[in-house]
Short mmCIF file of C-alpha atoms and ligand atoms in Angstrom, two decimals:
data_model
loop_
_atom_site.label_atom_id
_atom_site.label_comp_id
_atom_site.label_asym_id
_atom_site.label_seq_id
_atom_site.Cartn_x
_atom_site.Cartn_y
_atom_site.Cartn_z
CA UNK C 1 0.00 0.00 0.00
CA UNK C 2 1.43 3.31 -1.06
CA UNK C 3 1.89 5.86 1.65
CA UNK C 4 0.77 9.31 0.68
CA UNK C 5 3.54 10.68 2.86
CA UNK C 6 5.86 10.13 -0.08
CA UNK C 7 5.91 12.48 -3.01
CA UNK C 8 4.55 10.36 -5.89
CA UNK C 9 6.75 9.24 -8.77
CA UNK C 10 10.19 7.72 -8.81
CA UNK C 11 12.55 10.04 -6.85
CA UNK C 12 15.53 8.51 -8.67
CA UNK C 13 14.13 9.25 -12.13
CA UNK C 14 13.44 12.96 -12.03
CA UNK C 15 12.75 13.15 -15.76
CA UNK C 16 9.81 10.78 -15.52
CA UNK C 17 6.46 12.36 -14.71
CA UNK C 18 4.66 9.03 -14.96
CA UNK C 19 2.95 7.62 -11.87
CA UNK C 20 2.43 3.97 -11.09
CA UNK C 21 -1.07 2.51 -11.41
CA UNK C 22 -1.28 2.26 -7.62
CA UNK C 23 -0.21 5.84 -7.15
CA UNK C 24 -2.80 7.05 -9.62
CA UNK C 25 -5.57 5.06 -7.94
CA UNK C 26 -4.62 6.24 -4.46
CA UNK C 27 -4.35 9.86 -5.54
CA UNK C 28 -7.66 9.78 -7.41
CA UNK C 29 -9.39 8.13 -4.46
CA UNK C 30 -7.94 10.72 -2.10
CA UNK C 31 -9.19 13.55 -4.29
CA UNK C 32 -12.64 12.05 -4.83
CA UNK C 33 -13.08 11.35 -1.12
CA UNK C 34 -12.14 14.91 -0.28
CA UNK C 35 -14.36 16.28 -3.03
CA UNK C 36 -17.39 14.29 -1.96
CA UNK C 37 -16.87 15.45 1.63
CA UNK C 38 -16.82 19.00 0.33
CA UNK C 39 -19.91 18.60 -1.83
CA UNK C 40 -21.93 16.93 0.91
CA UNK C 41 -21.07 19.79 3.26
CA UNK C 42 -22.22 22.53 0.86
CA UNK C 43 -25.69 22.96 2.33
CA UNK C 44 -24.23 23.36 5.84
CA UNK C 45 -21.76 26.00 4.74
CA UNK C 46 -22.65 29.70 4.93
CA UNK C 47 -23.99 31.25 1.72
CA UNK C 48 -20.76 33.21 1.57
CA UNK C 49 -17.42 32.46 3.14
CA UNK C 50 -14.98 35.16 4.17
CA UNK C 51 -14.05 37.18 1.10
CA UNK C 52 -13.75 40.69 2.51
CA UNK C 53 -10.06 40.33 3.35
CA UNK C 54 -9.35 38.79 -0.06
CA UNK C 55 -6.77 41.34 -1.20
CA UNK C 56 -4.61 41.06 1.91
CA UNK C 57 -5.06 37.33 2.05
CA UNK C 58 -4.13 37.02 -1.63
CA UNK C 59 -1.01 39.13 -1.16
CA UNK C 60 0.07 36.94 1.74
CA UNK C 61 -0.40 33.88 -0.49
CA UNK C 62 2.11 34.97 -3.12
CA UNK C 63 4.81 32.32 -3.38
CA UNK C 64 7.87 31.40 -5.43
CA UNK C 65 7.65 28.49 -7.88
CA UNK C 66 8.08 25.14 -6.11
CA UNK C 67 11.43 23.52 -6.86
CA UNK C 68 10.71 20.22 -5.16
CA UNK C 69 7.45 18.31 -5.06
CA UNK C 70 5.10 18.05 -2.09
CA UNK C 71 2.61 15.51 -0.79
CA UNK C 72 -0.84 15.57 -2.31
CA UNK C 73 -2.61 15.66 1.05
CA UNK C 74 -0.55 18.65 2.14
CA UNK C 75 -1.69 20.48 -0.98
CA UNK C 76 -5.35 19.45 -0.74
CA UNK C 77 -5.77 20.43 2.89
CA UNK C 78 -5.43 24.21 2.52
CA UNK C 79 -7.08 24.12 -0.90
CA UNK C 80 -10.29 22.51 0.29
CA UNK C 81 -10.30 23.41 3.99
CA UNK C 82 -9.41 27.07 3.61
CA UNK C 83 -8.99 28.61 0.16
CA UNK C 84 -12.09 27.10 -1.45
CA UNK C 85 -14.18 28.23 1.51
CA UNK C 86 -13.06 31.84 1.12
CA UNK C 87 -15.64 32.35 -1.57
CA UNK C 88 -19.26 32.92 -2.42
CA UNK C 89 -20.71 29.47 -1.98
CA UNK C 90 -22.00 29.51 -5.53
CA UNK C 91 -22.25 25.74 -5.68
CA UNK C 92 -24.44 25.79 -2.58
CA UNK C 93 -28.25 25.81 -2.36
CA UNK C 94 -28.52 29.30 -0.89
CA UNK C 95 -26.88 30.97 -3.85
CA UNK C 96 -29.54 33.21 -5.38
CA UNK C 97 -27.10 35.91 -6.48
CA UNK C 98 -25.94 37.02 -9.95
CA UNK C 99 -26.75 34.09 -12.24
CA UNK C 100 -26.05 30.83 -10.40
CA UNK C 101 -24.32 27.90 -12.03
CA UNK C 102 -24.11 24.74 -10.03
CA UNK C 103 -21.57 22.11 -10.91
CA UNK C 104 -23.26 18.76 -11.35
CA UNK C 105 -20.92 15.97 -10.29
CA UNK C 106 -20.93 13.92 -13.53
CA UNK C 107 -19.46 16.93 -15.32
CA UNK C 108 -16.49 16.83 -12.93
CA UNK C 109 -16.04 13.16 -13.76
CA UNK C 110 -16.25 13.99 -17.45
CA UNK C 111 -13.48 16.57 -17.02
CA UNK C 112 -11.37 14.01 -15.22
CA UNK C 113 -11.84 11.57 -18.07
CA UNK C 114 -11.29 14.21 -20.76
CA UNK C 115 -8.09 15.39 -19.11
CA UNK C 116 -7.01 11.85 -18.29
CA UNK C 117 -7.37 10.52 -21.83
CA UNK C 118 -6.15 13.86 -23.24
CA UNK C 119 -7.08 13.24 -26.86
CA UNK C 120 -6.97 16.01 -29.41
CA UNK C 121 -10.37 17.34 -30.39
CA UNK C 122 -9.30 20.50 -32.20
CA UNK C 123 -9.42 18.79 -35.58
CA UNK C 124 -11.81 15.98 -36.41
CA UNK C 125 -9.24 13.58 -37.88
CA UNK C 126 -7.37 13.24 -34.59
CA UNK C 127 -10.32 11.76 -32.71
CA UNK C 128 -13.34 11.34 -35.02
CA UNK C 129 -15.52 9.48 -32.53
CA UNK C 130 -14.88 11.93 -29.70
CA UNK C 131 -15.53 14.92 -31.94
CA UNK C 132 -18.77 13.25 -33.01
CA UNK C 133 -19.92 13.21 -29.36
CA UNK C 134 -19.40 16.97 -29.32
CA UNK C 135 -21.23 17.34 -32.64
CA UNK C 136 -24.10 15.30 -31.23
CA UNK C 137 -24.33 17.59 -28.20
CA UNK C 138 -24.48 20.64 -30.49
CA UNK C 139 -27.24 18.95 -32.51
CA UNK C 140 -29.18 18.31 -29.29
CA UNK C 141 -28.87 21.97 -28.34
CA UNK C 142 -30.00 22.90 -31.86
CA UNK C 143 -33.09 20.71 -31.56
CA UNK C 144 -33.99 21.92 -28.07
CA UNK C 145 -33.81 25.50 -29.32
CA UNK C 146 -35.85 24.66 -32.46
CA UNK C 147 -33.08 25.82 -34.75
CA UNK C 148 -33.01 24.43 -38.32
CA UNK C 149 -30.84 21.67 -39.79
CA UNK C 150 -28.56 24.29 -41.39
CA UNK C 151 -27.36 25.26 -37.90
CA UNK C 152 -23.78 24.83 -36.79
CA UNK C 153 -22.50 25.56 -33.34
CA UNK C 154 -19.52 25.87 -31.11
CA UNK C 155 -18.80 25.04 -27.51
CA UNK C 156 -16.94 27.91 -25.89
CA UNK C 157 -15.64 28.78 -22.44
CA UNK C 158 -18.77 30.80 -21.66
CA UNK C 159 -21.42 33.21 -22.85
CA UNK C 160 -19.01 36.07 -23.44
CA UNK C 161 -16.97 34.08 -25.94
CA UNK C 162 -20.10 32.75 -27.62
CA UNK C 163 -21.33 36.32 -28.08
CA UNK C 164 -17.94 37.40 -29.39
CA UNK C 165 -17.96 34.59 -31.94
CA UNK C 166 -21.49 35.53 -33.01
CA UNK C 167 -20.50 39.16 -33.60
CA UNK C 168 -17.42 38.13 -35.57
CA UNK C 169 -19.63 35.88 -37.72
CA UNK C 170 -22.28 38.54 -38.39
CA UNK C 171 -19.61 41.15 -39.08
CA UNK C 172 -17.83 38.83 -41.50
CA UNK C 173 -20.99 37.97 -43.38
CA UNK C 174 -22.66 41.38 -43.50
CA UNK C 175 -19.82 43.91 -43.42
CA UNK C 176 -16.84 42.21 -45.01
CA UNK C 177 -13.99 44.74 -44.85
CA UNK C 178 -16.31 47.73 -44.15
CA UNK C 179 -16.02 47.48 -40.36
CA UNK C 180 -16.20 51.18 -39.59
CA UNK C 181 -19.56 51.60 -41.28
CA UNK C 182 -21.23 48.80 -39.35
CA UNK C 183 -23.59 49.59 -36.48
CA UNK C 184 -24.70 47.17 -33.77
CA UNK C 185 -27.81 47.69 -31.62
CA UNK C 186 -28.56 46.39 -28.19
CA UNK C 187 -30.47 47.62 -25.12
CA UNK C 188 -29.47 49.51 -22.01
CA UNK C 189 -30.01 46.22 -20.18
CA UNK C 190 -27.72 44.10 -22.34
CA UNK C 191 -24.99 42.22 -20.51
CA UNK C 192 -21.74 44.17 -20.66
CA UNK C 193 -20.13 41.31 -22.56
CA UNK C 194 -21.99 42.55 -25.66
CA UNK C 195 -20.17 45.90 -25.80
CA UNK C 196 -16.92 44.17 -24.92
CA UNK C 197 -17.37 41.53 -27.62
CA UNK C 198 -18.27 44.22 -30.15
CA UNK C 199 -15.08 46.10 -29.35
CA UNK C 200 -12.99 42.93 -29.60
CA UNK C 201 -14.64 42.21 -32.93
CA UNK C 202 -13.65 45.65 -34.23
CA UNK C 203 -17.05 47.33 -33.74
CA UNK C 204 -15.95 50.33 -31.71
CA UNK C 205 -18.11 51.99 -29.02
CA UNK C 206 -19.22 54.80 -31.36
CA UNK C 207 -20.86 52.16 -33.54
CA UNK C 208 -22.80 50.50 -30.73
CA UNK C 209 -26.28 51.93 -30.10
CA UNK C 210 -27.78 51.34 -26.70
CA UNK C 211 -31.56 51.39 -27.11
CA UNK C 212 -34.04 52.41 -24.41
CA UNK C 213 -36.20 49.89 -22.60
CA UNK C 214 -39.84 49.89 -21.51
CA UNK C 215 -41.17 49.91 -17.94
CA UNK C 216 -40.33 46.18 -17.64
CA UNK C 217 -36.77 46.76 -18.87
CA UNK C 218 -37.38 45.20 -22.32
CA UNK C 219 -35.85 46.64 -25.46
CA UNK C 220 -38.19 49.13 -27.17
CA UNK C 221 -38.60 48.04 -30.77
CA UNK C 222 -40.00 51.43 -31.83
CA UNK C 223 -36.81 53.11 -30.61
CA UNK C 224 -34.73 50.43 -32.32
CA UNK C 225 -36.46 51.11 -35.66
CA UNK C 226 -35.87 54.85 -35.24
CA UNK C 227 -32.19 54.37 -34.46
CA UNK C 228 -31.71 52.14 -37.51
CA UNK C 229 -33.32 54.74 -39.72
CA UNK C 230 -31.16 57.55 -38.33
CA UNK C 231 -28.01 55.52 -38.98
CA UNK C 232 -29.05 54.60 -42.50
CA UNK C 233 -29.72 58.26 -43.27
CA UNK C 234 -26.22 59.07 -41.97
CA UNK C 235 -24.75 56.62 -44.50
CA UNK C 236 -23.85 53.96 -41.92
CA UNK C 237 -24.57 50.23 -42.23
CA UNK C 238 -26.77 48.80 -39.49
CA UNK C 239 -25.89 45.09 -39.41
CA UNK C 240 -26.77 43.49 -36.10
CA UNK C 241 -29.18 43.54 -33.15
CA UNK C 242 -28.33 41.75 -29.91
CA UNK C 243 -31.41 40.96 -27.83
CA UNK C 244 -31.69 39.20 -24.48
CA UNK C 245 -33.71 36.12 -23.59
CA UNK C 246 -33.49 37.08 -19.92
CA UNK C 247 -31.33 39.98 -18.78
CA UNK C 248 -28.89 39.65 -15.92
CA UNK C 249 -30.23 42.68 -14.06
CA UNK C 250 -33.93 41.90 -13.88
CA UNK C 251 -34.56 38.78 -15.97
CA UNK C 252 -36.44 40.77 -18.64
CA UNK C 253 -37.08 39.02 -21.94
CA UNK C 254 -36.87 41.33 -24.93
CA UNK C 255 -39.71 41.14 -27.51
CA UNK C 256 -37.85 38.52 -29.53
CA UNK C 257 -40.55 38.02 -32.15
CA UNK C 258 -40.89 41.72 -32.89
CA UNK C 259 -37.10 42.06 -33.05
CA UNK C 260 -36.94 39.11 -35.43
CA UNK C 261 -39.60 40.79 -37.63
CA UNK C 262 -37.69 44.06 -37.71
CA UNK C 263 -34.39 42.32 -38.43
CA UNK C 264 -36.03 40.41 -41.29
CA UNK C 265 -37.40 43.64 -42.80
CA UNK C 266 -34.13 45.51 -42.32
CA UNK C 267 -31.96 42.53 -43.23
CA UNK C 268 -30.03 42.67 -39.99
CA UNK C 269 -28.48 39.79 -38.07
CA UNK C 270 -30.43 39.03 -34.90
CA UNK C 271 -28.31 37.56 -32.16
CA UNK C 272 -30.13 36.51 -29.02
CA UNK C 273 -28.28 36.34 -25.72
CA UNK C 274 -29.79 33.30 -24.04
CA UNK C 275 -26.90 32.88 -21.60
CA UNK C 276 -29.22 33.08 -18.63
CA UNK C 277 -32.64 32.21 -20.06
CA UNK C 278 -32.08 30.14 -23.19
CA UNK C 279 -32.28 26.69 -21.62
CA UNK C 280 -35.80 27.28 -20.33
CA UNK C 281 -36.75 26.72 -23.97
CA UNK C 282 -36.09 23.02 -23.35
CA UNK C 283 -39.36 22.94 -21.38
CA UNK C 284 -42.29 22.93 -23.85
CA UNK C 285 -44.62 24.61 -21.35
CA UNK C 286 -42.19 27.55 -20.95
CA UNK C 287 -41.48 28.05 -24.66
CA UNK C 288 -44.23 30.68 -25.12
CA UNK C 289 -42.32 32.89 -22.68
CA UNK C 290 -39.41 32.88 -25.13
CA UNK C 291 -41.45 33.22 -28.32
CA UNK C 292 -39.22 34.29 -31.18
CA UNK C 293 -36.01 32.82 -29.74
CA UNK C 294 -35.92 30.14 -32.42
CA UNK C 295 -36.07 32.78 -35.15
CA UNK C 296 -32.76 34.38 -34.15
CA UNK C 297 -29.82 34.14 -36.53
CA UNK C 298 -27.64 33.10 -33.64
CA UNK C 299 -28.06 32.26 -30.00
CA UNK C 300 -25.76 32.33 -26.99
CA UNK C 301 -26.35 29.56 -24.47
CA UNK C 302 -24.50 29.00 -21.24
CA UNK C 303 -24.57 25.36 -20.15
CA UNK C 304 -22.66 26.48 -17.05
CA UNK C 305 -25.83 28.29 -16.06
CA UNK C 306 -28.95 26.63 -17.48
CA UNK C 307 -27.58 23.09 -17.69
CA UNK C 308 -26.08 23.38 -14.20
CA UNK C 309 -22.54 22.57 -15.37
CA UNK C 310 -19.39 23.77 -13.64
CA UNK C 311 -18.04 27.07 -14.95
CA UNK C 312 -16.27 26.93 -18.29
CA UNK C 313 -18.86 25.95 -20.88
CA UNK C 314 -20.79 28.28 -23.15
CA UNK C 315 -22.33 27.51 -26.52
CA UNK C 316 -23.20 29.30 -29.71
CA UNK C 317 -25.74 28.24 -32.32
CA UNK C 318 -25.71 29.88 -35.75
CA UNK C 319 -28.68 29.29 -38.04
CA UNK C 320 -26.55 29.74 -41.16
CA UNK C 321 -23.85 27.28 -40.18
CA UNK C 322 -21.93 28.11 -43.33
CA UNK C 323 -21.56 31.71 -42.13
CA UNK C 324 -19.98 30.48 -38.89
CA UNK C 325 -17.58 28.32 -40.88
CA UNK C 326 -16.77 31.05 -43.38
CA UNK C 327 -15.79 33.44 -40.57
CA UNK C 328 -13.51 30.92 -38.86
CA UNK C 329 -12.22 28.52 -41.49
CA UNK C 330 -8.46 28.33 -41.56
CA UNK C 331 -6.14 25.55 -42.56
CA UNK C 332 -2.45 24.71 -42.81
CA UNK C 333 -0.53 22.23 -44.89
CA UNK C 334 0.80 20.38 -41.85
CA UNK C 335 -2.71 19.53 -40.66
CA UNK C 336 -4.69 16.48 -41.85
CA UNK C 337 -7.04 17.10 -44.79
CA UNK C 338 -10.45 18.58 -44.04
CA UNK C 339 -13.25 16.06 -43.52
CA UNK C 340 -16.38 15.87 -45.71
CA UNK C 341 -18.69 18.87 -45.22
CA UNK C 342 -21.27 16.95 -43.17
CA UNK C 343 -18.61 16.10 -40.59
CA UNK C 344 -18.06 18.59 -37.75
CA UNK C 345 -14.51 19.88 -37.49
CA UNK C 346 -14.24 22.18 -34.44
CA UNK C 347 -11.30 24.32 -35.60
CA UNK C 348 -13.30 25.35 -38.68
CA UNK C 349 -16.10 26.80 -36.56
CA UNK C 350 -14.32 28.83 -33.91
CA UNK C 351 -11.15 30.73 -33.08
CA UNK C 352 -9.32 27.91 -31.25
CA UNK C 353 -7.15 25.13 -32.61
CA UNK C 354 -5.96 23.19 -29.56
CA UNK C 355 -8.76 23.09 -27.04
CA UNK C 356 -10.10 20.96 -24.21
CA UNK C 357 -12.57 18.19 -25.02
CA UNK C 358 -15.51 20.33 -23.90
CA UNK C 359 -18.17 18.10 -25.39
CA UNK C 360 -17.70 15.39 -22.80
CA UNK C 361 -18.78 17.55 -19.84
CA UNK C 362 -22.15 17.96 -21.57
CA UNK C 363 -22.42 14.54 -23.16
CA UNK C 364 -21.78 12.47 -20.04
CA UNK C 365 -24.28 14.22 -17.70
CA UNK C 366 -26.92 14.47 -20.44
CA UNK C 367 -26.63 10.76 -21.24
CA UNK C 368 -26.43 9.80 -17.59
CA UNK C 369 -29.47 11.75 -16.40
CA UNK C 370 -31.42 12.11 -19.66
CA UNK C 371 -32.93 15.39 -20.84
CA UNK C 372 -36.10 14.86 -18.81
CA UNK C 373 -34.20 15.39 -15.55
CA UNK C 374 -32.79 18.68 -16.79
CA UNK C 375 -36.22 19.85 -17.91
CA UNK C 376 -37.66 18.91 -14.53
CA UNK C 377 -34.92 20.82 -12.72
CA UNK C 378 -35.40 23.91 -14.90
CA UNK C 379 -39.17 23.82 -14.43
CA UNK C 380 -38.69 23.49 -10.68
CA UNK C 381 -36.38 26.52 -10.53
CA UNK C 382 -38.95 28.57 -12.42
CA UNK C 383 -41.75 27.37 -10.12
CA UNK C 384 -39.66 28.19 -7.04
CA UNK C 385 -38.97 31.70 -8.34
CA UNK C 386 -42.68 32.27 -9.03
CA UNK C 387 -43.59 31.04 -5.58
CA UNK C 388 -40.86 33.16 -3.96
CA UNK C 389 -42.04 36.28 -5.79
CA UNK C 390 -45.66 35.59 -4.91
CA UNK C 391 -44.84 35.20 -1.20
CA UNK C 392 -42.75 38.37 -1.23
CA UNK C 393 -45.68 40.43 -2.50
CA UNK C 394 -47.15 39.89 0.98
CA UNK C 395 -44.11 41.50 2.65
CA UNK C 396 -44.90 45.08 3.66
CA UNK C 397 -42.84 47.60 1.71
CA UNK C 398 -41.56 45.21 -0.96
CA UNK C 399 -42.52 45.98 -4.53
CA UNK C 400 -41.70 43.69 -7.41
CA UNK C 401 -40.62 45.29 -10.66
CA UNK C 402 -42.57 42.57 -12.52
CA UNK C 403 -43.47 38.92 -11.96
CA UNK C 404 -40.49 36.66 -12.74
CA UNK C 405 -40.19 36.45 -16.53
CA UNK C 406 -38.33 33.15 -15.94
CA UNK C 407 -36.58 32.37 -12.64
CA UNK C 408 -35.12 35.80 -11.86
CA UNK C 409 -36.96 38.82 -10.53
CA UNK C 410 -36.19 42.28 -9.15
CA UNK C 411 -37.73 44.26 -6.31
CA UNK C 412 -37.33 47.35 -4.18
CA UNK C 413 -38.05 48.17 -0.57
CA UNK C 414 -39.88 51.41 0.15
CA UNK C 415 -42.77 53.11 1.86
CA UNK C 416 -45.41 55.66 0.93
CA UNK C 417 -43.73 58.91 0.04
CA UNK C 418 -40.21 57.44 -0.03
CA UNK C 419 -37.93 59.18 -2.52
CA UNK C 420 -36.04 57.21 -5.13
CA UNK C 421 -32.86 57.65 -3.12
CA UNK C 422 -34.52 56.35 0.04
CA UNK C 423 -35.81 53.29 -1.80
CA UNK C 424 -32.38 52.59 -3.21
CA UNK C 425 -30.75 52.92 0.20
CA UNK C 426 -33.43 50.78 1.87
CA UNK C 427 -33.05 48.09 -0.80
CA UNK C 428 -29.29 48.02 -0.36
CA UNK C 429 -29.69 47.79 3.42
CA UNK C 430 -32.18 44.97 2.92
CA UNK C 431 -29.71 42.93 0.87
CA UNK C 432 -26.93 43.59 3.37
CA UNK C 433 -29.16 42.45 6.21
CA UNK C 434 -30.19 39.25 4.45
CA UNK C 435 -26.62 38.47 3.45
CA UNK C 436 -25.42 38.97 7.04
CA UNK C 437 -27.75 36.16 8.03
CA UNK C 438 -25.78 34.09 5.50
CA UNK C 439 -28.42 31.50 4.69
CA UNK C 440 -28.91 32.84 1.18
CA UNK C 441 -26.77 35.18 -0.88
CA UNK C 442 -28.51 37.96 -2.81
CA UNK C 443 -27.16 40.63 -5.10
CA UNK C 444 -28.71 43.75 -6.57
CA UNK C 445 -28.31 45.76 -9.73
CA UNK C 446 -28.48 49.46 -10.54
CA UNK C 447 -30.94 50.04 -13.38
CA UNK C 448 -31.11 53.67 -14.45
CA UNK C 449 -31.90 55.65 -11.32
CA UNK C 450 -33.06 52.60 -9.41
CA UNK C 451 -31.21 50.05 -7.35
CA UNK C 452 -33.05 46.73 -7.40
CA UNK C 453 -32.62 43.68 -5.24
CA UNK C 454 -32.70 40.42 -7.18
CA UNK C 455 -33.45 36.77 -6.62
CA UNK C 456 -32.18 34.36 -9.26
CA UNK C 457 -33.08 30.71 -8.80
CA UNK C 458 -30.88 28.58 -11.02
CA UNK C 459 -28.55 26.54 -8.83
CA UNK C 460 -29.66 22.91 -9.13
CA UNK C 461 -29.21 22.52 -5.38
CA UNK C 462 -31.72 25.26 -4.53
CA UNK C 463 -34.91 23.61 -3.31
CA UNK C 464 -37.99 24.60 -1.32
CA UNK C 465 -36.19 24.97 2.03
CA UNK C 466 -33.84 27.56 0.57
CA UNK C 467 -36.70 29.57 -0.86
CA UNK C 468 -38.37 29.43 2.56
CA UNK C 469 -35.17 30.80 4.10
CA UNK C 470 -35.01 33.54 1.46
CA UNK C 471 -38.61 34.64 2.06
CA UNK C 472 -38.16 34.54 5.85
CA UNK C 473 -34.94 36.53 5.81
CA UNK C 474 -36.19 39.14 3.33
CA UNK C 475 -39.41 39.49 5.37
CA UNK C 476 -37.61 39.86 8.69
CA UNK C 477 -35.04 42.33 7.40
CA UNK C 478 -37.65 44.39 5.55
CA UNK C 479 -39.73 44.62 8.73
CA UNK C 480 -36.68 45.65 10.77
CA UNK C 481 -35.76 48.40 8.30
CA UNK C 482 -39.29 49.78 8.17
CA UNK C 483 -39.55 49.67 11.98
CA UNK C 484 -36.24 51.45 12.47
CA UNK C 485 -37.33 54.44 10.39
CA UNK C 486 -40.53 55.01 12.36
C1 LIG M 501 -27.44 37.44 -19.82
C2 LIG M 501 -25.98 37.14 -19.78
N1 LIG M 501 -25.26 37.23 -20.90
C3 LIG M 501 -23.95 36.95 -20.94
C4 LIG M 501 -23.28 36.59 -19.80
C5 LIG M 501 -21.81 36.31 -19.87
O1 LIG M 501 -21.62 34.95 -19.80
P1 LIG M 501 -20.24 34.31 -19.25
O2 LIG M 501 -20.07 34.82 -17.86
O3 LIG M 501 -20.51 32.85 -19.32
O4 LIG M 501 -19.16 34.74 -20.15
C6 LIG M 501 -23.97 36.49 -18.60
C7 LIG M 501 -23.27 36.11 -17.35
O5 LIG M 501 -23.82 36.10 -16.28
C8 LIG M 501 -25.35 36.76 -18.59
O6 LIG M 501 -26.07 36.68 -17.46
#
């Protein structure tokens, strides 16, 4: 039996980084045991660990490169017992902040396998069967989003990179070399990755129009049409609209059908940011909420949100798959020949050549659980958000901006005659109070003049008990704030 006291590997053969079969098994078992202990403790951990002293703590952690090896256990102990706990517990059930992810366990196993087998999935020829698994996953996403057979897609690191790739594709198809004339439209509520992606794609800030929203924070199509007309009259080339199927701030769903109509008339590319909300389209009963999503020219999805994966997986679907390929195709003589056109070749559809085998972290959990389990989990998160919002309407002083469009909603705390500033301050104090209780973690968002509190239910571990805690804590803190001002 190997003792983990020893540094693994042969100490007399420094050049060998190979481990014995026994060493690998013992190390893997040690890690998995530790990991399962961590995961099973998540619901007992506070909603947020200590992060306030992060800068000082981080500075104190700076270290020179290790010259000699160390024991695995000695490395795991601080990692899992200290450093990992100095964090928002965003894998935990009380995480209702920002847009939760989750981290389903089979995806971690898939990563272990993908990294362990370490096959090359940048070009199809190097691992045709593995690349086909990835192609299958993209086809499943296509079907769940009701995109046509012409669709091609790409698995990315996240929603930001998917959006970037979409803008590059639209720009390539519709503008060619005339970058400076191109104008992109989005709303005041768009995720900031849209402006960033536009800039990276060569669409500078003076060619990005930020369109007003309505009282529910949805893009105003009348204003969009006006802005397009103004730009056309000025000799510019409107080429793209980026809508949101669920904004980060308030969960608002833009009028996707009306935007699709306008884009069709104006011959613009409609990209829909479904990073937060897109996967709710998997549930047939929720599809009407996202009407028009399937008409978009391209769609950002974030499996590390709506499919509950660990961080690091986004996805892009492009209706005109050929446009995606045309914007990214590149080849070199040293590479194997390109496969037939019906075969998916990742490097031809995105900016990367060497890349991790991302497909497996979707394929394994989806095959293991089946799509019905994911649909059930998504439907439950939506139902929990609706119930939470409904119960909060009974809390004195709390006003919802709107019922949850999906599983995210925004609210303010106030009282008769309260000024906007007082409402903002009260809402901030409310969130601080709830977060001090540390059963759930909430964040807010400034929207125009308003500061809203938010609840976003999307962690797969969030169940009824956590919503009960959220309602109780918001109710108690709201009451305390209102009492204190009397
Ligand atoms: C609506 C929306 N779009 C885009 C993004 C960016 O996605 P990512 O963080 O995966 O890059 C987010 C992230 O929260 C989001 O909520």
